[in-house]
Amino acid sequence: EDQVTQSPEALRLQEGESSSLNCSYTVSGLRGLFWYRQDPGKGPEFLFTLYSAGEEKEKERLKATLTKKESFLHITAPKPEDSATYLCAVTGNQFYFGTGTSLTVIP
Amino acid sequence: NAGVTQTPKFRILKIGQSMTLQCTQDMNHNYMYWYRQDPGMGLKLIYYSVGAGITDKGEVPNGYNVSRSTTEDFPLRLELAAPSQTSVYFCASRDRGGNTEAFFGQGTRLTVV
């Protein structure tokens, strides 16, 4: 059965304190792993797509990496505006989401 | 382009009532999805469609129905609403292919009382 698990459920960081979020998956025939950001009361907003093990993508303070079993979203020197819930998803025809990591960055 | 549009944004239903959540996309995407999101939780897939006339169940389909008569529209029908269906509902669409990202609507907040 396809599964996506994210950890931790919640993370509080001081501004400037770097950390990583984890997304582990068991999917037969992974075709893509996606990271999204969701702000309260809004729909998820696309961040990255990763296709193959070893791939990395970067955007501002965020860097996503992928292995055969998991993906990491590294946040370098976060700012309060990075506070949000970060979701990962994997796909074939269906589009499965993990439960998300709620990130709070304290000034 | 408007992207993915959901209506209504908010709705309060009484137990046993029915309603249809509307979703339309203008990107000519083949794949469309309906999710529900309970407070503090991730997105649970209700139904999905890979093209007009084709729909399939996701993880939590009970109490819901869908149809896909056109590429643009993917309405979600709630029959006999129950308090357990209180949630935020998101519609999404994506292009054909396993590595294309999904675009989301802004959600419909539904309360069943």
Coordinates of N, CA and C in Angstrom, one line a residue:
Chain A
E1 N 0.8 -1.2 0.0 CA 0.0 0.0 0.0 C 0.9 1.3 0.0
D2 N 0.5 2.2 -0.9 CA 1.3 3.5 -0.9 C 1.1 4.3 0.4
Q3 N 2.2 4.8 0.9 CA 2.2 5.6 2.1 C 3.1 6.7 2.1
V4 N 2.8 7.8 2.7 CA 3.6 9.0 2.8 C 3.6 9.4 4.3
T5 N 4.7 9.5 4.9 CA 4.8 9.9 6.3 C 5.8 11.1 6.5
Q6 N 5.3 12.1 7.2 CA 6.1 13.3 7.4 C 6.4 13.4 8.9
S7 N 7.7 13.9 9.2 CA 8.1 14.2 10.5 C 9.0 15.4 10.6
P8 N 9.0 16.1 11.7 CA 8.1 16.0 12.8 C 6.7 16.5 12.4
E9 N 5.8 16.3 13.3 CA 4.4 16.9 13.1 C 4.5 18.4 13.2
A10 N 5.3 18.9 14.2 CA 5.4 20.3 14.4 C 6.8 20.7 14.8
L11 N 7.2 21.9 14.4 CA 8.6 22.3 14.6 C 8.6 23.8 14.9
R12 N 9.3 24.1 16.0 CA 9.4 25.6 16.4 C 10.9 25.9 16.3
L13 N 11.2 26.9 15.5 CA 12.6 27.3 15.3 C 12.8 28.8 15.7
Q14 N 13.9 29.1 16.2 CA 14.3 30.5 16.3 C 14.7 31.1 14.9
E15 N 14.4 32.3 14.7 CA 14.8 32.9 13.5 C 16.3 32.7 13.3
G16 N 16.7 32.2 12.1 CA 18.1 31.9 11.8 C 18.6 30.5 12.2
E17 N 17.7 29.7 12.8 CA 18.1 28.4 13.3 C 17.7 27.4 12.2
S18 N 18.7 26.8 11.5 CA 18.4 25.9 10.3 C 18.0 24.5 10.8
S19 N 17.2 23.9 10.0 CA 16.7 22.5 10.3 C 16.2 21.8 9.1
S20 N 15.7 20.6 9.3 CA 15.2 19.8 8.1 C 13.9 19.1 8.5
L21 N 13.0 19.0 7.5 CA 11.8 18.3 7.6 C 11.9 17.0 6.7
N22 N 11.3 15.9 7.2 CA 11.4 14.6 6.6 C 10.1 14.2 5.9
C23 N 10.2 13.5 4.8 CA 9.1 12.9 4.1 C 9.6 11.5 3.7
S24 N 9.1 10.5 4.3 CA 9.4 9.1 3.9 C 8.2 8.5 3.2
Y25 N 8.5 7.6 2.2 CA 7.4 7.1 1.3 C 7.7 5.7 1.0
T26 N 6.5 5.0 0.8 CA 6.6 3.7 0.2 C 5.6 3.7 -1.0
V27 N 6.1 3.8 -2.2 CA 5.2 3.9 -3.4 C 5.8 3.0 -4.4
S28 N 4.9 2.2 -5.0 CA 5.4 1.3 -6.1 C 5.5 2.2 -7.4
G29 N 6.7 2.3 -7.9 CA 6.9 3.1 -9.1 C 6.7 4.6 -8.9
L30 N 7.6 5.2 -8.1 CA 7.5 6.6 -7.8 C 7.7 7.4 -9.1
R31 N 6.8 8.3 -9.4 CA 6.9 9.1 -10.6 C 7.2 10.5 -10.3
G32 N 7.0 10.9 -9.1 CA 7.3 12.3 -8.7 C 7.1 12.5 -7.2
L33 N 7.9 13.3 -6.6 CA 7.7 13.7 -5.2 C 7.6 15.2 -5.2
F34 N 6.6 15.7 -4.5 CA 6.3 17.1 -4.5 C 6.3 17.7 -3.1
W35 N 6.8 18.9 -3.0 CA 6.7 19.7 -1.8 C 5.8 20.9 -2.0
Y36 N 4.9 21.1 -1.0 CA 4.0 22.2 -1.1 C 4.1 23.0 0.3
R37 N 3.7 24.3 0.2 CA 3.6 25.1 1.4 C 2.1 25.5 1.5
Q38 N 1.6 25.4 2.7 CA 0.2 25.8 2.9 C 0.1 26.8 4.1
D39 N -0.5 28.0 3.8 CA -0.7 29.0 4.8 C -2.1 28.8 5.3
P40 N -2.4 29.2 6.6 CA -3.7 29.0 7.1 C -4.8 29.6 6.3
G41 N -5.9 28.8 6.0 CA -7.0 29.2 5.3 C -6.9 29.3 3.8
K42 N -5.7 28.8 3.3 CA -5.5 28.8 1.9 C -5.2 27.4 1.3
G43 N -5.2 27.3 0.0 CA -4.9 26.0 -0.6 C -3.4 25.9 -0.7
P44 N -2.9 24.6 -0.8 CA -1.4 24.4 -0.9 C -0.8 25.1 -2.1
E45 N 0.4 25.5 -1.9 CA 1.1 26.3 -3.0 C 2.4 25.4 -3.3
F46 N 2.5 25.2 -4.6 CA 3.6 24.3 -5.1 C 5.0 24.9 -4.8
L47 N 5.9 24.1 -4.4 CA 7.3 24.5 -4.2 C 8.3 23.8 -5.1
F48 N 8.3 22.4 -5.0 CA 9.3 21.7 -5.8 C 8.7 20.4 -6.3
T49 N 9.3 19.9 -7.4 CA 9.1 18.5 -7.8 C 10.5 17.8 -7.9
L50 N 10.6 16.6 -7.4 CA 11.8 15.8 -7.5 C 11.4 14.5 -8.2
Y51 N 12.3 14.0 -9.1 CA 11.9 12.9 -9.9 C 12.8 11.7 -9.6
S52 N 14.0 11.9 -9.3 CA 14.9 10.7 -9.1 C 15.9 10.9 -8.0
A53 N 16.3 9.7 -7.4 CA 17.2 9.8 -6.2 C 18.5 10.5 -6.6
G54 N 18.9 11.4 -5.6 CA 20.0 12.2 -5.8 C 19.7 13.6 -6.3
E55 N 18.5 13.8 -6.7 CA 18.1 15.1 -7.2 C 18.0 16.1 -6.1
E56 N 18.3 17.4 -6.4 CA 18.2 18.5 -5.4 C 17.6 19.7 -6.1
K57 N 16.7 20.4 -5.4 CA 16.2 21.7 -5.9 C 16.3 22.7 -4.8
E58 N 16.5 24.0 -5.2 CA 16.6 25.1 -4.2 C 15.7 26.2 -4.6
K59 N 15.2 26.9 -3.6 CA 14.5 28.1 -3.8 C 14.6 29.0 -2.5
E60 N 15.3 30.1 -2.7 CA 15.6 31.0 -1.5 C 16.2 30.2 -0.4
R61 N 15.5 30.1 0.8 CA 16.1 29.5 1.9 C 15.7 28.0 2.0
L62 N 15.1 27.5 1.0 CA 14.6 26.1 1.0 C 15.4 25.3 0.0
K63 N 15.7 24.0 0.4 CA 16.4 23.1 -0.5 C 15.8 21.7 -0.2
A64 N 15.3 21.1 -1.3 CA 14.7 19.8 -1.3 C 15.7 18.7 -1.9
T65 N 15.8 17.6 -1.2 CA 16.6 16.5 -1.7 C 15.8 15.2 -1.7
L66 N 16.2 14.2 -2.5 CA 15.5 13.0 -2.6 C 16.4 11.8 -2.6
T67 N 16.0 10.7 -1.8 CA 16.7 9.5 -1.9 C 15.7 8.4 -2.3
K68 N 16.0 7.2 -2.3 CA 15.1 6.1 -2.8 C 14.0 5.9 -1.8
K69 N 14.1 6.4 -0.6 CA 13.1 6.1 0.5 C 12.5 7.4 1.1
E70 N 13.2 8.5 0.9 CA 12.8 9.7 1.6 C 13.2 11.0 1.0
S71 N 12.6 12.0 1.4 CA 13.0 13.4 0.9 C 13.1 14.3 2.1
F72 N 14.0 15.2 2.0 CA 14.2 16.2 3.1 C 14.0 17.6 2.5
L73 N 13.4 18.4 3.3 CA 13.3 19.8 3.0 C 14.1 20.6 4.0
H74 N 15.2 21.1 3.6 CA 16.2 21.8 4.4 C 15.8 23.3 4.4
I75 N 15.7 23.9 5.6 CA 15.4 25.3 5.7 C 16.7 26.0 6.4
T76 N 17.3 26.9 5.6 CA 18.5 27.5 6.1 C 18.2 28.9 6.5
A77 N 18.6 29.2 7.8 CA 18.4 30.6 8.4 C 17.0 31.1 8.1
P78 N 16.0 30.3 8.7 CA 14.6 30.7 8.4 C 14.2 32.0 9.0
K79 N 13.2 32.6 8.4 CA 12.6 33.9 8.8 C 11.1 33.6 9.3
P80 N 10.6 34.5 10.0 CA 9.2 34.3 10.5 C 8.2 34.1 9.3
E81 N 8.4 34.7 8.2 CA 7.5 34.5 7.0 C 7.6 33.1 6.4
D82 N 8.6 32.3 6.9 CA 8.6 30.9 6.5 C 7.6 30.0 7.3
S83 N 7.0 30.6 8.3 CA 6.1 29.8 9.1 C 4.9 29.4 8.2
A84 N 4.6 28.1 8.2 CA 3.5 27.6 7.4 C 3.5 26.1 7.7
T85 N 2.6 25.4 7.0 CA 2.6 23.9 7.0 C 3.2 23.5 5.7
Y86 N 4.1 22.5 5.8 CA 4.8 22.0 4.6 C 4.3 20.6 4.4
L87 N 3.8 20.4 3.2 CA 3.3 19.1 2.8 C 4.1 18.4 1.7
C88 N 4.2 17.1 1.8 CA 4.8 16.4 0.7 C 3.8 15.5 0.1
A89 N 3.9 15.2 -1.2 CA 3.0 14.3 -1.9 C 3.8 13.5 -2.9
V90 N 3.2 12.3 -3.2 CA 3.8 11.4 -4.2 C 2.7 11.1 -5.2
T91 N 3.1 10.6 -6.4 CA 2.1 10.4 -7.4 C 2.4 9.3 -8.4
G92 N 1.4 8.7 -8.8 CA 1.0 8.0 -10.0 C -0.2 8.7 -10.5
N93 N -1.3 8.0 -10.7 CA -2.6 8.7 -11.1 C -3.1 9.4 -9.9
Q94 N -3.1 8.7 -8.8 CA -3.5 9.4 -7.5 C -2.4 10.3 -7.1
F95 N -2.7 11.2 -6.1 CA -1.8 12.2 -5.6 C -1.9 12.1 -4.1
Y96 N -1.0 11.4 -3.5 CA -1.1 11.1 -2.0 C -0.3 12.2 -1.3
F97 N -0.9 12.7 -0.2 CA -0.3 13.7 0.6 C 0.1 13.1 2.0
G98 N 1.2 13.5 2.6 CA 1.5 13.2 3.9 C 0.7 14.2 4.8
T99 N 0.8 14.0 6.1 CA 0.0 14.8 7.1 C 0.6 16.2 7.4
G100 N 1.8 16.4 6.9 CA 2.4 17.8 7.0 C 3.2 18.0 8.2
T101 N 4.1 19.0 8.1 CA 4.8 19.5 9.3 C 4.5 21.0 9.4
S102 N 4.0 21.3 10.6 CA 3.7 22.7 10.9 C 4.9 23.4 11.5
L103 N 5.4 24.4 10.7 CA 6.6 25.1 11.1 C 6.3 26.5 11.6
T104 N 6.9 26.8 12.8 CA 6.7 28.1 13.4 C 8.1 28.7 13.6
V105 N 8.4 29.8 13.0 CA 9.7 30.5 13.2 C 9.5 31.7 14.1
I106 N 10.2 31.7 15.2 CA 10.0 32.8 16.2 C 11.0 33.9 16.0
P107 N 10.6 35.1 16.0 CA 11.6 36.2 15.8 C 12.5 36.3 16.9
Chain B
N1 N -5.2 33.8 -16.5 CA -6.0 32.6 -16.3 C -6.4 32.5 -14.8
A2 N -7.7 32.0 -14.6 CA -8.2 31.9 -13.2 C -7.6 30.7 -12.5
G3 N -7.2 29.6 -13.2 CA -6.6 28.5 -12.5 C -7.7 27.5 -12.1
V4 N -7.8 27.2 -10.8 CA -8.8 26.3 -10.3 C -9.7 27.2 -9.4
T5 N -11.0 27.1 -9.7 CA -12.0 28.0 -9.0 C -13.0 27.1 -8.3
Q6 N -13.2 27.3 -7.0 CA -14.1 26.5 -6.2 C -15.2 27.5 -5.7
T7 N -16.5 27.0 -5.7 CA -17.6 27.7 -5.1 C -18.5 26.7 -4.4
P8 N -19.1 27.1 -3.3 CA -18.9 28.4 -2.6 C -17.7 28.4 -1.8
K9 N -17.3 29.5 -1.1 CA -16.2 29.5 -0.2 C -16.5 29.0 1.2
F10 N -17.8 29.3 1.6 CA -18.3 28.9 2.9 C -19.7 28.3 2.7
R11 N -20.0 27.4 3.6 CA -21.4 26.9 3.6 C -21.7 26.2 4.9
I12 N -22.9 26.4 5.4 CA -23.4 25.7 6.6 C -24.6 24.9 6.1
L13 N -24.6 23.6 6.4 CA -25.6 22.7 6.1 C -26.2 22.1 7.3
K14 N -27.5 21.8 7.2 CA -28.1 21.0 8.3 C -27.9 19.5 8.0
I15 N -27.9 18.7 9.1 CA -27.8 17.3 9.0 C -28.9 16.8 8.0
G16 N -28.5 15.9 7.1 CA -29.5 15.4 6.1 C -29.7 16.1 4.8
Q17 N -29.2 17.4 4.8 CA -29.3 18.2 3.6 C -28.3 17.7 2.6
S18 N -28.4 18.1 1.3 CA -27.5 17.7 0.3 C -27.0 19.0 -0.4
M19 N -25.8 18.9 -1.0 CA -25.3 20.1 -1.7 C -24.2 19.6 -2.7
T20 N -23.9 20.5 -3.6 CA -22.8 20.2 -4.6 C -21.8 21.3 -4.5
L21 N -20.5 20.9 -4.3 CA -19.4 21.8 -4.3 C -18.9 21.8 -5.8
Q22 N -18.8 23.0 -6.3 CA -18.4 23.2 -7.7 C -16.9 23.4 -7.8
C23 N -16.3 22.9 -8.8 CA -14.9 23.0 -9.1 C -14.7 23.1 -10.6
T24 N -14.0 24.2 -11.1 CA -13.8 24.3 -12.5 C -12.3 24.8 -12.7
Q25 N -11.7 24.3 -13.8 CA -10.3 24.7 -14.1 C -10.3 25.1 -15.6
D26 N -9.4 26.1 -15.8 CA -9.3 26.6 -17.2 C -7.9 26.3 -17.8
M27 N -7.2 25.3 -17.3 CA -5.9 24.9 -17.8 C -5.9 23.7 -18.7
N28 N -7.1 23.2 -19.0 CA -7.2 22.0 -19.9 C -6.5 20.8 -19.3
H29 N -6.5 20.7 -18.0 CA -5.9 19.6 -17.3 C -6.7 18.3 -17.4
N30 N -6.1 17.2 -17.6 CA -6.8 15.9 -17.6 C -7.2 15.5 -16.2
Y31 N -6.3 15.6 -15.3 CA -6.5 15.0 -13.9 C -7.1 16.0 -13.0
M32 N -8.1 15.6 -12.3 CA -8.7 16.4 -11.2 C -8.9 15.6 -10.0
Y33 N -8.9 16.3 -8.8 CA -9.0 15.6 -7.5 C -9.8 16.4 -6.6
W34 N -10.4 15.7 -5.7 CA -11.1 16.3 -4.5 C -10.5 15.8 -3.2
Y35 N -10.1 16.7 -2.3 CA -9.6 16.4 -1.0 C -10.4 17.0 0.1
R36 N -10.3 16.4 1.2 CA -10.8 17.0 2.4 C -9.7 17.2 3.4
Q37 N -9.7 18.3 4.2 CA -8.7 18.5 5.2 C -9.3 18.9 6.5
D38 N -9.2 18.0 7.5 CA -9.7 18.3 8.8 C -8.7 19.1 9.6
P39 N -9.1 19.8 10.6 CA -8.2 20.7 11.4 C -6.9 20.0 11.8
G40 N -5.7 20.6 11.5 CA -4.5 20.1 11.9 C -4.0 18.8 11.2
M41 N -4.8 18.5 10.1 CA -4.5 17.2 9.5 C -4.0 17.5 8.0
G42 N -3.5 16.4 7.4 CA -3.2 16.5 6.0 C -4.4 16.4 5.1
L43 N -4.1 16.2 3.8 CA -5.2 16.1 2.8 C -5.5 14.7 2.5
K44 N -6.8 14.4 2.6 CA -7.3 13.0 2.3 C -8.0 13.0 1.0
L45 N -7.6 12.1 0.1 CA -8.2 12.1 -1.3 C -9.6 11.4 -1.2
I46 N -10.6 12.1 -1.8 CA -11.9 11.6 -1.8 C -12.2 10.9 -3.1
Y47 N -12.1 11.6 -4.2 CA -12.3 11.1 -5.5 C -11.3 11.7 -6.5
Y48 N -11.0 11.1 -7.6 CA -10.2 11.7 -8.6 C -10.7 11.3 -10.0
S49 N -10.2 12.0 -11.0 CA -10.7 11.7 -12.3 C -9.5 11.9 -13.3
V50 N -9.3 11.0 -14.2 CA -8.2 11.1 -15.2 C -8.6 11.7 -16.5
G51 N -9.9 12.0 -16.6 CA -10.4 12.6 -17.8 C -11.9 12.6 -17.8
A52 N -12.5 13.3 -18.8 CA -14.0 13.4 -18.9 C -14.6 12.0 -19.0
G53 N -15.6 11.7 -18.1 CA -16.2 10.4 -18.1 C -15.6 9.4 -17.3
I54 N -14.5 9.7 -16.7 CA -13.7 8.7 -15.9 C -13.5 9.2 -14.5
T55 N -14.0 8.5 -13.5 CA -13.8 8.8 -12.1 C -13.4 7.6 -11.3
D56 N -12.8 7.8 -10.2 CA -12.4 6.7 -9.3 C -12.3 7.1 -7.9
K57 N -12.5 6.1 -7.0 CA -12.5 6.4 -5.5 C -11.1 6.7 -5.0
G58 N -11.0 7.5 -4.0 CA -9.7 7.7 -3.3 C -9.8 7.0 -2.0
E59 N -9.2 7.7 -1.0 CA -9.1 7.1 0.4 C -10.3 7.1 1.2
V60 N -11.1 8.2 1.0 CA -12.3 8.4 1.9 C -13.5 8.8 1.1
P61 N -14.1 7.9 0.2 CA -15.1 8.3 -0.7 C -16.6 8.2 -0.1
N62 N -16.7 7.5 1.0 CA -18.1 7.3 1.5 C -18.8 8.6 1.9
G63 N -20.0 8.7 1.4 CA -20.9 9.8 1.6 C -20.7 10.9 0.5
Y64 N -19.9 10.6 -0.5 CA -19.7 11.6 -1.6 C -19.9 10.9 -2.9
N65 N -20.2 11.8 -3.9 CA -20.3 11.3 -5.3 C -19.7 12.4 -6.2
V66 N -19.2 12.0 -7.4 CA -18.6 12.9 -8.3 C -19.1 12.5 -9.7
S67 N -18.9 13.5 -10.6 CA -19.1 13.3 -12.0 C -18.1 14.1 -12.8
R68 N -17.8 13.7 -14.0 CA -16.9 14.5 -14.8 C -17.4 14.4 -16.3
S69 N -18.3 15.3 -16.6 CA -18.9 15.4 -17.9 C -18.1 16.2 -18.9
T70 N -17.3 17.1 -18.4 CA -16.4 17.9 -19.2 C -15.0 17.9 -18.7
T71 N -14.0 18.4 -19.4 CA -12.7 18.5 -18.9 C -12.6 19.5 -17.8
E72 N -13.4 20.6 -18.0 CA -13.2 21.7 -17.1 C -13.8 21.5 -15.7
D73 N -14.9 20.8 -15.6 CA -15.7 20.7 -14.3 C -15.6 19.4 -13.6
F74 N -15.6 19.5 -12.3 CA -15.5 18.2 -11.5 C -16.3 18.5 -10.2
P75 N -17.6 18.5 -10.2 CA -18.4 18.7 -9.0 C -18.4 17.6 -8.0
L76 N -18.5 17.9 -6.7 CA -18.5 16.9 -5.7 C -19.9 17.1 -5.0
R77 N -20.6 16.0 -4.9 CA -21.9 15.9 -4.4 C -21.9 15.3 -3.0
L78 N -22.5 16.0 -2.0 CA -22.7 15.4 -0.7 C -24.2 15.1 -0.5
E79 N -24.5 13.8 -0.3 CA -25.9 13.4 -0.1 C -26.0 13.1 1.4
L80 N -27.1 13.6 2.0 CA -27.4 13.3 3.4 C -26.3 13.7 4.3
A81 N -26.0 15.0 4.4 CA -24.8 15.5 5.1 C -24.8 15.1 6.6
A82 N -23.6 14.8 7.1 CA -23.4 14.4 8.4 C -22.4 15.3 9.1
P83 N -22.4 15.4 10.4 CA -21.4 16.2 11.1 C -20.0 15.8 10.8
S84 N -19.8 14.5 10.5 CA -18.4 14.0 10.2 C -17.9 14.6 8.9
Q85 N -18.8 15.2 8.1 CA -18.3 15.8 6.8 C -18.0 17.3 7.0
T86 N -18.0 17.8 8.2 CA -17.5 19.1 8.4 C -16.0 19.1 8.2
S87 N -15.6 20.0 7.3 CA -14.2 20.0 6.9 C -13.9 21.1 5.9
V88 N -12.7 21.2 5.4 CA -12.4 22.1 4.3 C -12.1 21.2 3.1
Y89 N -12.7 21.6 2.0 CA -12.6 20.8 0.8 C -11.8 21.5 -0.2
F90 N -10.8 20.8 -0.8 CA -10.0 21.4 -1.8 C -10.1 20.6 -3.1
C91 N -10.2 21.3 -4.2 CA -10.2 20.7 -5.5 C -8.8 21.0 -6.2
A92 N -8.3 20.1 -6.9 CA -7.0 20.3 -7.6 C -7.0 19.8 -9.0
S93 N -6.1 20.3 -9.8 CA -6.0 19.7 -11.2 C -4.5 19.7 -11.6
R94 N -4.2 18.8 -12.5 CA -2.8 18.7 -13.0 C -2.9 18.1 -14.4
D95 N -1.8 18.4 -15.1 CA -1.7 17.9 -16.4 C -1.4 16.4 -16.4
R96 N -1.5 15.8 -17.6 CA -1.2 14.3 -17.7 C 0.3 14.1 -17.4
G97 N 0.6 13.0 -16.8 CA 2.0 12.7 -16.5 C 2.3 12.6 -15.0
G98 N 3.1 11.7 -14.6 CA 3.3 11.4 -13.2 C 4.1 12.5 -12.5
N99 N 4.8 13.4 -13.3 CA 5.7 14.3 -12.6 C 5.2 15.8 -12.8
T100 N 4.0 16.0 -13.0 CA 3.4 17.3 -13.1 C 2.8 17.7 -11.8
E101 N 3.0 19.0 -11.4 CA 2.4 19.4 -10.1 C 1.0 19.7 -10.2
A102 N 0.3 19.6 -9.1 CA -1.1 19.9 -9.0 C -1.3 21.4 -8.6
F103 N -2.4 22.0 -9.1 CA -2.8 23.3 -8.8 C -4.1 23.2 -8.0
F104 N -4.1 24.0 -6.9 CA -5.2 23.9 -6.0 C -6.1 25.1 -6.0
G105 N -7.4 24.9 -5.8 CA -8.3 26.0 -5.5 C -8.2 26.5 -4.1
Q106 N -8.9 27.5 -3.7 CA -8.8 28.2 -2.4 C -9.6 27.5 -1.3
G107 N -10.4 26.5 -1.7 CA -11.1 25.7 -0.7 C -12.5 26.1 -0.4
T108 N -13.3 25.2 0.1 CA -14.7 25.4 0.5 C -14.7 24.9 2.0
R109 N -15.1 25.9 2.9 CA -15.2 25.5 4.3 C -16.7 25.1 4.5
L110 N -16.9 23.9 4.9 CA -18.2 23.3 5.1 C -18.4 22.9 6.5
T111 N -19.5 23.4 7.1 CA -19.9 23.0 8.4 C -21.3 22.4 8.4
V112 N -21.4 21.2 9.0 CA -22.7 20.5 9.1 C -23.2 20.5 10.5
V113 N -24.3 21.1 10.7 CA -24.8 21.2 12.1 C -26.2 20.5 12.3

